[in-house]
mmCIF file with all atom_site columns, C-alpha atoms in Angstrom:
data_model
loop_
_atom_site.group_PDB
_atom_site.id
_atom_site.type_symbol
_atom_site.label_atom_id
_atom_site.label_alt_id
_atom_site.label_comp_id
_atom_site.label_asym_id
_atom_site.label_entity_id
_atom_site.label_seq_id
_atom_site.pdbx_PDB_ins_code
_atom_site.Cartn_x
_atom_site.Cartn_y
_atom_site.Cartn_z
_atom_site.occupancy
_atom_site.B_iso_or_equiv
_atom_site.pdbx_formal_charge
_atom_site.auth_seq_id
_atom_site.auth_comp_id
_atom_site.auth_asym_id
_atom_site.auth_atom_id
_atom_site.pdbx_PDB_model_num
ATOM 1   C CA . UNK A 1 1   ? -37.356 -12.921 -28.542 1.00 0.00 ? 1468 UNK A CA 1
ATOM 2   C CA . UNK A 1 2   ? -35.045 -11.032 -26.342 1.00 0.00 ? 1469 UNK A CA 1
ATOM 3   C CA . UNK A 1 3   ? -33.333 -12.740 -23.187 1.00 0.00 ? 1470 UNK A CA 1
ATOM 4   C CA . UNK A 1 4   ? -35.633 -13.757 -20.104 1.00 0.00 ? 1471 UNK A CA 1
ATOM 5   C CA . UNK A 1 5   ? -34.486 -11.790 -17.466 1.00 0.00 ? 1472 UNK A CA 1
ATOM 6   C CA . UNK A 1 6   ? -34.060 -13.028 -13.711 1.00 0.00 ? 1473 UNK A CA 1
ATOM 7   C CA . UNK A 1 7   ? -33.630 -10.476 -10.949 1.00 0.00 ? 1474 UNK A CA 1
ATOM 8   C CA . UNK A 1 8   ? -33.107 -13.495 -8.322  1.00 0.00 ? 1475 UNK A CA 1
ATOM 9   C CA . UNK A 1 9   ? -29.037 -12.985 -8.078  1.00 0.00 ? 1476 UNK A CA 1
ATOM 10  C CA . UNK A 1 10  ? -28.944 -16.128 -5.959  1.00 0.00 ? 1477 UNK A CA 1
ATOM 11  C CA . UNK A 1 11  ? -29.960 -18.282 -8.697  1.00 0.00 ? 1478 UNK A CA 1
ATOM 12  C CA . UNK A 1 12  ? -27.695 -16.945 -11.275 1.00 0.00 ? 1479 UNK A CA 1
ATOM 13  C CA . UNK A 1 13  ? -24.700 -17.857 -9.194  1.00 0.00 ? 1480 UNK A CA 1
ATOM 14  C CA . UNK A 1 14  ? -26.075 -21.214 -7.432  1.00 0.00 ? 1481 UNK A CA 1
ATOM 15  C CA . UNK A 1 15  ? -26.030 -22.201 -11.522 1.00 0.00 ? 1482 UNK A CA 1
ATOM 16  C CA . UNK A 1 16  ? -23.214 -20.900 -12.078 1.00 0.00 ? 1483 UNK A CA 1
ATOM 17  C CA . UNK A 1 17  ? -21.545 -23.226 -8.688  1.00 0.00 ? 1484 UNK A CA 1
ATOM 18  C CA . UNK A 1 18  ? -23.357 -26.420 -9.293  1.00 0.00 ? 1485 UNK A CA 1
ATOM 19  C CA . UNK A 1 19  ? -21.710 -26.227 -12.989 1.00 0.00 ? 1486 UNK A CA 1
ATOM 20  C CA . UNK A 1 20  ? -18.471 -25.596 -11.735 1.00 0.00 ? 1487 UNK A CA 1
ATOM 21  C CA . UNK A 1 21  ? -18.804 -28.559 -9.242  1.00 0.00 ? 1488 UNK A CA 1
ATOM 22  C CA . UNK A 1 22  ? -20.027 -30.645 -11.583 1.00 0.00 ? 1489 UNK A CA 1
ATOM 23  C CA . UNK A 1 23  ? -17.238 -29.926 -14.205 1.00 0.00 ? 1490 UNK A CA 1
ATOM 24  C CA . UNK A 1 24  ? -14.548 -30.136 -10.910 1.00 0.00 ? 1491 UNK A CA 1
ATOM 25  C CA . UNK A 1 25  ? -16.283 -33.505 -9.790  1.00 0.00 ? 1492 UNK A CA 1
ATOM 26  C CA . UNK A 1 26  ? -15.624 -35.281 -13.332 1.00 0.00 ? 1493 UNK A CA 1
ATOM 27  C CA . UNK A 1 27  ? -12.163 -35.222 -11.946 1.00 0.00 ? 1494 UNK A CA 1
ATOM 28  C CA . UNK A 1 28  ? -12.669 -36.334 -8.606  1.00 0.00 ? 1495 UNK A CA 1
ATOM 29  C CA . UNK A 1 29  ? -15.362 -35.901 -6.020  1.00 0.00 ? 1496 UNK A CA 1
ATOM 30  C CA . UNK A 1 30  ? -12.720 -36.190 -2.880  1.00 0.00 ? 1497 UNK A CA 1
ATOM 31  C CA . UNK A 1 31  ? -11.047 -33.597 -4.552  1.00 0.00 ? 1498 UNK A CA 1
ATOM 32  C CA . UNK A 1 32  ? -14.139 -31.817 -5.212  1.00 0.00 ? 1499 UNK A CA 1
ATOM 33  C CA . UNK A 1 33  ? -14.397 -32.226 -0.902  1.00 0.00 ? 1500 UNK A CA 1
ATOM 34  C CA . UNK A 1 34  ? -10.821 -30.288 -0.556  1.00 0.00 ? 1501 UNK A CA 1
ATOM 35  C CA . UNK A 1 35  ? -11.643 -27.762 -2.500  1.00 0.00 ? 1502 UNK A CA 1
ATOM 36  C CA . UNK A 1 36  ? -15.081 -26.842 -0.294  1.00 0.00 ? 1503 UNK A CA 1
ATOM 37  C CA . UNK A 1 37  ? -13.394 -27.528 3.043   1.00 0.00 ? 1504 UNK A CA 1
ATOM 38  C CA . UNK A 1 38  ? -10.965 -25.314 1.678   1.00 0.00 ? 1505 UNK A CA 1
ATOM 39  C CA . UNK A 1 39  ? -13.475 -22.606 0.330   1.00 0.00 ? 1506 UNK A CA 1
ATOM 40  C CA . UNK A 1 40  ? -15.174 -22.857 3.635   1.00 0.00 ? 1507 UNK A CA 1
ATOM 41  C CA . UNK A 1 41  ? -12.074 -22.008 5.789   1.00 0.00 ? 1508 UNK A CA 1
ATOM 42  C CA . UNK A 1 42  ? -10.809 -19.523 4.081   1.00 0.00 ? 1509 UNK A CA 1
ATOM 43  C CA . UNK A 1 43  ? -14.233 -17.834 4.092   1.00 0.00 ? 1510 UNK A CA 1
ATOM 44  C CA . UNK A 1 44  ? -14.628 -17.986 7.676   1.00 0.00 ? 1511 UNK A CA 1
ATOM 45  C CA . UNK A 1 45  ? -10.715 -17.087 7.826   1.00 0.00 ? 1512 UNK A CA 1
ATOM 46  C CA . UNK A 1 46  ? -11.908 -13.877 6.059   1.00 0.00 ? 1513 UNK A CA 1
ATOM 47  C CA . UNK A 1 47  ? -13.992 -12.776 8.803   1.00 0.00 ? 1514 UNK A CA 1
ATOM 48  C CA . UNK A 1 48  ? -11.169 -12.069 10.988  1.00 0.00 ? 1515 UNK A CA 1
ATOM 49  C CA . UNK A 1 49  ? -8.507  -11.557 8.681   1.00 0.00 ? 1516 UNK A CA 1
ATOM 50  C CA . UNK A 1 50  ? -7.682  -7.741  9.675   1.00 0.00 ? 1517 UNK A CA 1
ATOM 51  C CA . UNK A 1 51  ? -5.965  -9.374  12.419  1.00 0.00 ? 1518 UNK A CA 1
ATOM 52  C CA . UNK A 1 52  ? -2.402  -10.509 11.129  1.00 0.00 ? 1519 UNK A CA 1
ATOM 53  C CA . UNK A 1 53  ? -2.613  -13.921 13.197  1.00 0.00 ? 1520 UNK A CA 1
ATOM 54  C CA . UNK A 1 54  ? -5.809  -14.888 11.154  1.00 0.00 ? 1521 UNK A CA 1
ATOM 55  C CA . UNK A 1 55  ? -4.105  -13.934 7.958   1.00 0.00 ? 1522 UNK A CA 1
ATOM 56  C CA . UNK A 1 56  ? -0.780  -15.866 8.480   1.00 0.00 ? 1523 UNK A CA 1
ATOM 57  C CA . UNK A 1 57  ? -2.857  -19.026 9.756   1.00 0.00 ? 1524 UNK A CA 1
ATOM 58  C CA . UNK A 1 58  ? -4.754  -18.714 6.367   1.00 0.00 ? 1525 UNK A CA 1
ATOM 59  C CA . UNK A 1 59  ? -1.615  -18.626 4.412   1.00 0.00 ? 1526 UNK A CA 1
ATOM 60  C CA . UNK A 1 60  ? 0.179   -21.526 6.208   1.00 0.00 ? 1527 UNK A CA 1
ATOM 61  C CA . UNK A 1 61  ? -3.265  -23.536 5.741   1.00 0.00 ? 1528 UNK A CA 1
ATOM 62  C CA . UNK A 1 62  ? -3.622  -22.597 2.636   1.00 0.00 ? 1529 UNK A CA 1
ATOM 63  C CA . UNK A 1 63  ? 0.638   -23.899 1.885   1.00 0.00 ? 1530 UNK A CA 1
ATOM 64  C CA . UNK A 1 64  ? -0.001  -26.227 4.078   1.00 0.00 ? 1531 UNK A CA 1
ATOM 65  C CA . UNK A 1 65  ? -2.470  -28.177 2.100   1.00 0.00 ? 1532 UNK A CA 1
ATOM 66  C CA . UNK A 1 66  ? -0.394  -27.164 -1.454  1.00 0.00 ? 1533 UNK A CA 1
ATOM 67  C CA . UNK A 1 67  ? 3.160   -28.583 -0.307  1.00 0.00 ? 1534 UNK A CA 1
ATOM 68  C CA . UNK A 1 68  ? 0.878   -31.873 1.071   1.00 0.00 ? 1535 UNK A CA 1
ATOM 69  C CA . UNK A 1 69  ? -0.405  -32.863 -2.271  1.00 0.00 ? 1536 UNK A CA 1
ATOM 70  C CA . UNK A 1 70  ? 2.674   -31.633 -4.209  1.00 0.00 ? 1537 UNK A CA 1
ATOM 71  C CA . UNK A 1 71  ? 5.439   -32.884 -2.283  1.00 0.00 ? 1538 UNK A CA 1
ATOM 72  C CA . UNK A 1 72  ? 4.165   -35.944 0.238   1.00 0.00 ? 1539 UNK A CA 1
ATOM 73  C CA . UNK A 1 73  ? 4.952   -38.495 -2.758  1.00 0.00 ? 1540 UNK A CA 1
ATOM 74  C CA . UNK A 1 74  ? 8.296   -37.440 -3.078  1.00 0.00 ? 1541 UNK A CA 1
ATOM 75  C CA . UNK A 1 75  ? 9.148   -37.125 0.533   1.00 0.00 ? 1542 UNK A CA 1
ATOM 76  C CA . UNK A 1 76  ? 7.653   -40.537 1.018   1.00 0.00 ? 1543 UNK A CA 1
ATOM 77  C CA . UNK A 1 77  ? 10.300  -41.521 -1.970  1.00 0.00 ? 1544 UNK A CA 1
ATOM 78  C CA . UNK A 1 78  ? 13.224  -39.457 -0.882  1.00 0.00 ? 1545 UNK A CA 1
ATOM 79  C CA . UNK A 1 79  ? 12.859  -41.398 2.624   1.00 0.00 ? 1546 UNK A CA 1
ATOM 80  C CA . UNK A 1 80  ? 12.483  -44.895 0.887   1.00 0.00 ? 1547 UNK A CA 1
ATOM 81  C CA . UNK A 1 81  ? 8.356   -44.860 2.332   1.00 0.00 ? 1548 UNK A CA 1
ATOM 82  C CA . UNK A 1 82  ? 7.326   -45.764 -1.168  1.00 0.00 ? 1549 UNK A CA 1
ATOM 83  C CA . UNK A 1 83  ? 4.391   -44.746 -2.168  1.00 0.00 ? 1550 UNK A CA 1
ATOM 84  C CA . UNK A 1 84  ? 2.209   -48.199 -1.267  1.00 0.00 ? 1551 UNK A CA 1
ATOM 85  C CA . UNK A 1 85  ? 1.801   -46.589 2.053   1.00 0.00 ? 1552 UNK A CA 1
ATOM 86  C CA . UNK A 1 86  ? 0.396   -43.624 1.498   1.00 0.00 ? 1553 UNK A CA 1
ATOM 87  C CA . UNK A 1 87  ? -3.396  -42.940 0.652   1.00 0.00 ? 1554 UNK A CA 1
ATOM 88  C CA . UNK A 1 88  ? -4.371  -43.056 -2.239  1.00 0.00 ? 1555 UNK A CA 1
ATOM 89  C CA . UNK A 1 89  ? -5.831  -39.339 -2.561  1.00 0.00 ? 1556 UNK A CA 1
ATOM 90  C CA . UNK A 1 90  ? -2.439  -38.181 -1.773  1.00 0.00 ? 1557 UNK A CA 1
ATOM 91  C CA . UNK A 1 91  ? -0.893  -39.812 -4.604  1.00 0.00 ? 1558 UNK A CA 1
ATOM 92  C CA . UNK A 1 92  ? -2.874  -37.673 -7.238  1.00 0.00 ? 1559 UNK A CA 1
ATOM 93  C CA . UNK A 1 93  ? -2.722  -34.061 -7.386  1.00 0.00 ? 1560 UNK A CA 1
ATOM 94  C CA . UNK A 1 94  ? -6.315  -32.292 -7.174  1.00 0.00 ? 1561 UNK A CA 1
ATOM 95  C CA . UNK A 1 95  ? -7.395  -30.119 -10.024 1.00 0.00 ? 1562 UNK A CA 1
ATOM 96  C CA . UNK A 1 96  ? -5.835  -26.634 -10.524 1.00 0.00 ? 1563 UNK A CA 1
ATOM 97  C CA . UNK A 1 97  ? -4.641  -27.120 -6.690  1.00 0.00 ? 1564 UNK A CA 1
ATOM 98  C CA . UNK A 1 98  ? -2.102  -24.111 -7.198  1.00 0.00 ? 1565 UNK A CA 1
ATOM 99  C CA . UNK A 1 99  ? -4.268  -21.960 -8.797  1.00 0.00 ? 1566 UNK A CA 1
ATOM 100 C CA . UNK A 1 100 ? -7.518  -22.227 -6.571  1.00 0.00 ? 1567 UNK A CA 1
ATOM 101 C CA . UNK A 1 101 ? -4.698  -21.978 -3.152  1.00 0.00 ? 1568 UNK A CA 1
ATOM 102 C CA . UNK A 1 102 ? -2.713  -19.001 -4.622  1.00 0.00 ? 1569 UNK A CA 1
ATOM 103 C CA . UNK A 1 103 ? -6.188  -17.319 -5.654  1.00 0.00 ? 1570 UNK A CA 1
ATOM 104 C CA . UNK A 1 104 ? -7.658  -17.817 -2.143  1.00 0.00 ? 1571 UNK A CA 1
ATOM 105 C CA . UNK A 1 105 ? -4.201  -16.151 -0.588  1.00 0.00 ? 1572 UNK A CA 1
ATOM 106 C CA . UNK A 1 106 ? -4.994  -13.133 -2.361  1.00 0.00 ? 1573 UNK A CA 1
ATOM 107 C CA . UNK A 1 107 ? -8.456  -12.853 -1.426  1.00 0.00 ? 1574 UNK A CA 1
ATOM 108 C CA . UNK A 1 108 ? -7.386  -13.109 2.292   1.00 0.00 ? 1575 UNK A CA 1
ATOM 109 C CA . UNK A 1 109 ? -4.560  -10.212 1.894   1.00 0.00 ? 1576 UNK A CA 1
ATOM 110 C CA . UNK A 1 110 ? -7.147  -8.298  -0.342  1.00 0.00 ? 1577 UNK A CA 1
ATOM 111 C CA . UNK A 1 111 ? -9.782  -8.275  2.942   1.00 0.00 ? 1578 UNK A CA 1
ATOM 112 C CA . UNK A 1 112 ? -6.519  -7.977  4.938   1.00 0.00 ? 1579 UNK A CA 1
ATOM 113 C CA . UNK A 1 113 ? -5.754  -4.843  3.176   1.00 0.00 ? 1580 UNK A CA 1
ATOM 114 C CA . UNK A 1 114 ? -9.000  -3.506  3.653   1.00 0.00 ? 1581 UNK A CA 1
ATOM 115 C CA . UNK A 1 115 ? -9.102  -3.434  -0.631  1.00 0.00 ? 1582 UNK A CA 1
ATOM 116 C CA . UNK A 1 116 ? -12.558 -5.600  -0.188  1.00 0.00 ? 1583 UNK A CA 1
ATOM 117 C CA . UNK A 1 117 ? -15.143 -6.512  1.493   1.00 0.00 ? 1584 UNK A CA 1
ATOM 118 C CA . UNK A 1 118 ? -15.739 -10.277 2.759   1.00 0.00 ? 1585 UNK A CA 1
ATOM 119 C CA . UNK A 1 119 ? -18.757 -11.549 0.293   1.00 0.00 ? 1586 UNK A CA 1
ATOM 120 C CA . UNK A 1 120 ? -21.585 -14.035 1.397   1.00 0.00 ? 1587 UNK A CA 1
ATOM 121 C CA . UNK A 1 121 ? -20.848 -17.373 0.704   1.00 0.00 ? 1588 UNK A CA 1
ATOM 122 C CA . UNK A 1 122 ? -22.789 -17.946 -2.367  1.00 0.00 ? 1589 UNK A CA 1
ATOM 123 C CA . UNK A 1 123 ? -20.464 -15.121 -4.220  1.00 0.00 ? 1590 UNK A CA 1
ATOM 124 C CA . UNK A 1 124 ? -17.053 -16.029 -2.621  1.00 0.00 ? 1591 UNK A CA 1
ATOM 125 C CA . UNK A 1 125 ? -17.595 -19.989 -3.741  1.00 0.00 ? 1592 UNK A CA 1
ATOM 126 C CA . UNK A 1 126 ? -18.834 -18.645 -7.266  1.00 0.00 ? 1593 UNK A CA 1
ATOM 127 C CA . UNK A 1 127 ? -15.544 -16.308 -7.534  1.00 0.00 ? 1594 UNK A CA 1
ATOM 128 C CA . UNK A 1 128 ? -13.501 -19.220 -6.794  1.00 0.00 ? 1595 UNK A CA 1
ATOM 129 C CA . UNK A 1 129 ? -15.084 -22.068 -8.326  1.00 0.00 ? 1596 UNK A CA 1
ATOM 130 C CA . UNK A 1 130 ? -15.934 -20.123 -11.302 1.00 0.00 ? 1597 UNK A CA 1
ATOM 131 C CA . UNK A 1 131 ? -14.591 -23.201 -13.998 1.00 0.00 ? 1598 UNK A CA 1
ATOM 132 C CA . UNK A 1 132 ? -13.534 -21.123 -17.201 1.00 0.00 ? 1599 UNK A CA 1
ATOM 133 C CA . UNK A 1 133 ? -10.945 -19.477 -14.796 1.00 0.00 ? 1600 UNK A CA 1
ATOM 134 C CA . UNK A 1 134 ? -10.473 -22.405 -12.128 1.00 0.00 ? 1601 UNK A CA 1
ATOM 135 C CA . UNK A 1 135 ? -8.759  -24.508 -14.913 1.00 0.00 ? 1602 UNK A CA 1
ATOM 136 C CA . UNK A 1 136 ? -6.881  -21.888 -17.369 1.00 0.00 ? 1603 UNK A CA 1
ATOM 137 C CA . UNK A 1 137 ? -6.127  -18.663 -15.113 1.00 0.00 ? 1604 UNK A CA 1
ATOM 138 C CA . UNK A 1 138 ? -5.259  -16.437 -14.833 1.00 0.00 ? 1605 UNK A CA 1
ATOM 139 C CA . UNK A 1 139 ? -5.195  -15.215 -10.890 1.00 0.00 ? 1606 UNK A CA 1
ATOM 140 C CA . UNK A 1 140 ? -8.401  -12.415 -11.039 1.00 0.00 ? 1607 UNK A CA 1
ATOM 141 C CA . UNK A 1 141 ? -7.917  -10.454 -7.786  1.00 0.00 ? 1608 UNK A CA 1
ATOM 142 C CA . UNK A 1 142 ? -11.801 -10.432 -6.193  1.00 0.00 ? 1609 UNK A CA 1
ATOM 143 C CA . UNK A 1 143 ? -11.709 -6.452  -6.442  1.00 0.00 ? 1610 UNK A CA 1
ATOM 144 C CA . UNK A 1 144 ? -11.893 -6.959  -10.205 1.00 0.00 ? 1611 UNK A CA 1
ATOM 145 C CA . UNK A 1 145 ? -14.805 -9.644  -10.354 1.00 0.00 ? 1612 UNK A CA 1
ATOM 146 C CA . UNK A 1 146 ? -16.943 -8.700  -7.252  1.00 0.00 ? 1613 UNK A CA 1
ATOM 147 C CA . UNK A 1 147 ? -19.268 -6.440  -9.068  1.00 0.00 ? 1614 UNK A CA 1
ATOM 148 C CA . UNK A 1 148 ? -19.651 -8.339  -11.693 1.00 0.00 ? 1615 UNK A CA 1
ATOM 149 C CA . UNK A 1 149 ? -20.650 -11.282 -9.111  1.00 0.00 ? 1616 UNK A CA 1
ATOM 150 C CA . UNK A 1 150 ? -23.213 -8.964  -6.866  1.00 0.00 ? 1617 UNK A CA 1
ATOM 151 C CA . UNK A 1 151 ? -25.193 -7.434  -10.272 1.00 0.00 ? 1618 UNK A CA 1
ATOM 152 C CA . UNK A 1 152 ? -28.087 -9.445  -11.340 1.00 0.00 ? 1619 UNK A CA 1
ATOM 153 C CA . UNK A 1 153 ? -27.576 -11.490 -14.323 1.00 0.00 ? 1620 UNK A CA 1
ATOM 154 C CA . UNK A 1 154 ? -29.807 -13.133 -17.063 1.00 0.00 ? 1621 UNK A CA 1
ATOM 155 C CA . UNK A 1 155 ? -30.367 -17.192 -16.852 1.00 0.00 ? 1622 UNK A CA 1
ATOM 156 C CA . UNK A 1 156 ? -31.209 -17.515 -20.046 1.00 0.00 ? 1623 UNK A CA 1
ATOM 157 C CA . UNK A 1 157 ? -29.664 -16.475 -23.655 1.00 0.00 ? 1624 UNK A CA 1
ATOM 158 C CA . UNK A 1 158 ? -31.354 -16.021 -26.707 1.00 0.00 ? 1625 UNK A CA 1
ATOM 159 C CA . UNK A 1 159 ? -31.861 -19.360 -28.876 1.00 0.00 ? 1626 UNK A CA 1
ATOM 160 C CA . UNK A 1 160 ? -29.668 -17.920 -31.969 1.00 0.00 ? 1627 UNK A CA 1
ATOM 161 C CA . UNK A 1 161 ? -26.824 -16.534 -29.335 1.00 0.00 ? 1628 UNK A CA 1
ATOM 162 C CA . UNK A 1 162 ? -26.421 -19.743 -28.113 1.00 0.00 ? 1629 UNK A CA 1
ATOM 163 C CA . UNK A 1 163 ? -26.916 -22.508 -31.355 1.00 0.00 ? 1630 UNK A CA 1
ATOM 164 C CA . UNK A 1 164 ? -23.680 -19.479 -32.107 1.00 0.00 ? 1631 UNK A CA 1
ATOM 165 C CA . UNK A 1 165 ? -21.772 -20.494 -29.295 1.00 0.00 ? 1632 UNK A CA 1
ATOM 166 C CA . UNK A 1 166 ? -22.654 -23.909 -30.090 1.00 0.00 ? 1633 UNK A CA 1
ATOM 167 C CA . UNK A 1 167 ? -21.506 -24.596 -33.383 1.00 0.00 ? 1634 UNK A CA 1
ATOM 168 C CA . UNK A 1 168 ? -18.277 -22.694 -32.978 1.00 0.00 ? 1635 UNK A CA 1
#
């Protein structure tokens, strides 16, 4: 009874993202929304990152969208708005917001840097959705994860390995 193998890659980590979106979607699927538009930009962002311009828009866009969620209900306050006229998806804070924005500002500098190499898609949303580390940290630079992410990985675990993990 040993552990049934799958060399497809691709399937490993589509699991691996679906669970993660699932998990982040309990929370809220608009937020769930932010955090793809935001995977997806600073993907494409990556492309062209060697160029400082492309680099400082991704960390403006990246603080950009932090300070909106963090701070527009107390600037609405501070300038007597109240907070009846603002949307209501800006009045709660998405999920780990902080951690996935800081985490995707050092994946741009690390392609900036030349330290890596832009992933596909599939990997870069798995390295930042990934939900054991989206929630509780800390910040894993994608230099220390990516080859862990690109080797192929089993599907399945043994029965006893996981009525283990189960029960404890």
């Amino acid at each position: 009874m040993g552990a049934a193998q799958c060399g497809r890659r691709s399937l490993s980590l589509i699991i691996i993202c679906v669970a993660s979106a699932i998990f982040y979607a309990f929370y809220s699927a608009w937020h769930l929304l932010l955090l793809g538009c935001m995977l997806t930009v600073n993907w494409l962002l990556a492309k062209h990152v060697t160029k400082n311009r492309y680099l400082i828009l991704g960390i403006c866009i990246n603080l950009g969208v932090l300070l909106l969620f963090k701070y527009s209900a107390f600037i609405a306050w501070q300038f007597g708005i109240g907070s009846s006229a603002l949307p209501a998806w800006l009045l709660t804070l998405p999920l780990a917001i902080s951690f996935y924005t800081f985490h995707q500002i050092s994946f741009l500098v690390d392609v900036s840097r030349g330290k890596v190499k832009r992933p596909d898609i599939l990997t870069y949303t798995t390295y930042i959705l990934l939900f054991p580390q989206l929630i509780a940290g800390p910040i894993v630079r994608y230099s220390e994860i990516g080859g862990q992410l690109r080797r192929r990985m089993p599907i399945f675990v043994e029965h006893r390995l996981f009525r283990i993990g189960f029960i404890f």
